[in-house]
Amino acid sequence: MKKYIFLNELKDNYIQLLNEFYSSEDKDLSIDTNLDLDRDLEEQISCLKDAVVLLKKTRDADDKIATQAALIFIRIYAMGLSGFFENIKDDADFLNNAPQWPAIPENYKIPEHYHFPHK
């Protein structure tokens, strides 16, 4: 069962905004629009979890070489997750900087009717 059910919705919104602001030949998104982002995130987190479990086992066995290898796997999977989220952030920056947007007024607040829980 999927736990992260919002990233494909995010991807769809990014694609729609990209198509509104740019011709498809002009610009591209950083995220892989062909991926199931929810599944990809679950898989990447699962790999990181497996590496953390491996680290615990190698530490319990006092196997220094295997511990180093586990740390390398943790680094690899953490960097993958970092890049995954950096692409999402980069696309938000890119789309937010499209020249078609109106200026956001100073002291702007999201209207209450959107029920956005964060300020």
PDB file of C-alpha atoms in Angstrom, residues 7-72:
ATOM      1  CA  LEU A   7       4.024  13.238  -5.282  1.00  0.00           C
ATOM      2  CA  ASN A   8       2.385  12.097  -8.510  1.00  0.00           C
ATOM      3  CA  GLU A   9      -0.231  14.809  -7.944  1.00  0.00           C
ATOM      4  CA  LEU A  10       2.623  17.279  -7.528  1.00  0.00           C
ATOM      5  CA  LYS A  11       4.203  16.002 -10.752  1.00  0.00           C
ATOM      6  CA  ASP A  12       0.901  16.412 -12.618  1.00  0.00           C
ATOM      7  CA  ASN A  13       0.564  19.985 -11.355  1.00  0.00           C
ATOM      8  CA  TYR A  14       4.147  20.778 -12.360  1.00  0.00           C
ATOM      9  CA  ILE A  15       3.515  19.420 -15.865  1.00  0.00           C
ATOM     10  CA  GLN A  16       0.326  21.478 -16.187  1.00  0.00           C
ATOM     11  CA  LEU A  17       2.100  24.648 -15.048  1.00  0.00           C
ATOM     12  CA  LEU A  18       4.995  23.967 -17.399  1.00  0.00           C
ATOM     13  CA  ASN A  19       2.579  23.591 -20.300  1.00  0.00           C
ATOM     14  CA  GLU A  20       0.763  26.787 -19.311  1.00  0.00           C
ATOM     15  CA  PHE A  21       3.922  28.874 -19.201  1.00  0.00           C
ATOM     16  CA  TYR A  22       6.247  27.318 -21.774  1.00  0.00           C
ATOM     17  CA  SER A  23       6.111  25.335 -24.958  1.00  0.00           C
ATOM     18  CA  SER A  24       7.197  21.758 -24.297  1.00  0.00           C
ATOM     19  CA  GLU A  25      10.265  22.203 -26.501  1.00  0.00           C
ATOM     20  CA  ASP A  26      11.473  25.293 -24.605  1.00  0.00           C
ATOM     21  CA  LYS A  27      11.794  24.010 -21.062  1.00  0.00           C
ATOM     22  CA  ASP A  28      12.008  20.753 -19.182  1.00  0.00           C
ATOM     23  CA  LEU A  29      11.435  19.794 -15.565  1.00  0.00           C
ATOM     24  CA  SER A  30      14.154  18.419 -13.317  1.00  0.00           C
ATOM     25  CA  ILE A  31      11.904  15.642 -12.026  1.00  0.00           C
ATOM     26  CA  ASP A  32      11.536  12.582 -14.209  1.00  0.00           C
ATOM     27  CA  THR A  33       7.987  13.007 -15.490  1.00  0.00           C
ATOM     28  CA  ASN A  34       7.918   9.384 -16.671  1.00  0.00           C
ATOM     29  CA  LEU A  35       8.439   8.003 -13.152  1.00  0.00           C
ATOM     30  CA  ASP A  36       5.841   7.056 -10.588  1.00  0.00           C
ATOM     31  CA  LEU A  37       7.286   9.446  -8.005  1.00  0.00           C
ATOM     32  CA  ASP A  38       5.383   7.887  -5.115  1.00  0.00           C
ATOM     33  CA  ARG A  39       6.743   4.428  -5.908  1.00  0.00           C
ATOM     34  CA  ASP A  40      10.237   5.777  -6.577  1.00  0.00           C
ATOM     35  CA  LEU A  41      10.331   7.485  -3.179  1.00  0.00           C
ATOM     36  CA  GLU A  42       9.107   4.334  -1.456  1.00  0.00           C
ATOM     37  CA  GLU A  43      11.816   2.301  -3.204  1.00  0.00           C
ATOM     38  CA  GLN A  44      14.549   4.781  -2.314  1.00  0.00           C
ATOM     39  CA  ILE A  45      13.464   4.900   1.333  1.00  0.00           C
ATOM     40  CA  SER A  46      13.339   1.092   1.392  1.00  0.00           C
ATOM     41  CA  CYS A  47      16.924   0.919   0.101  1.00  0.00           C
ATOM     42  CA  LEU A  48      18.064   3.382   2.760  1.00  0.00           C
ATOM     43  CA  LYS A  49      16.252   1.381   5.436  1.00  0.00           C
ATOM     44  CA  ASP A  50      17.953  -1.816   4.245  1.00  0.00           C
ATOM     45  CA  ALA A  51      21.335  -0.092   4.471  1.00  0.00           C
ATOM     46  CA  VAL A  52      20.556   1.093   8.023  1.00  0.00           C
ATOM     47  CA  VAL A  53      19.608  -2.473   8.993  1.00  0.00           C
ATOM     48  CA  LEU A  54      22.868  -3.668   7.428  1.00  0.00           C
ATOM     49  CA  LEU A  55      24.789  -1.077   9.449  1.00  0.00           C
ATOM     50  CA  LYS A  56      23.244  -2.333  12.694  1.00  0.00           C
ATOM     51  CA  LYS A  57      24.111  -5.934  11.821  1.00  0.00           C
ATOM     52  CA  THR A  58      27.701  -5.084  10.910  1.00  0.00           C
ATOM     53  CA  ARG A  59      28.123  -3.044  14.094  1.00  0.00           C
ATOM     54  CA  ASP A  60      26.700  -5.890  16.182  1.00  0.00           C
ATOM     55  CA  ALA A  61      29.185  -8.255  14.507  1.00  0.00           C
ATOM     56  CA  ASP A  62      32.018  -5.745  14.958  1.00  0.00           C
ATOM     57  CA  ASP A  63      32.801  -6.139  11.243  1.00  0.00           C
ATOM     58  CA  LYS A  64      34.621  -2.925  10.433  1.00  0.00           C
ATOM     59  CA  ILE A  65      34.914  -3.486   6.676  1.00  0.00           C
ATOM     60  CA  ALA A  66      31.243  -4.396   6.273  1.00  0.00           C
ATOM     61  CA  THR A  67      30.376  -1.381   8.451  1.00  0.00           C
ATOM     62  CA  GLN A  68      32.294   0.875   6.072  1.00  0.00           C
ATOM     63  CA  ALA A  69      30.448  -0.687   3.138  1.00  0.00           C
ATOM     64  CA  ALA A  70      27.121  -0.121   4.913  1.00  0.00           C
ATOM     65  CA  LEU A  71      28.034   3.538   5.437  1.00  0.00           C
ATOM     66  CA  ILE A  72      28.802   3.845   1.735  1.00  0.00           C
TER      67      ILE A  72
END
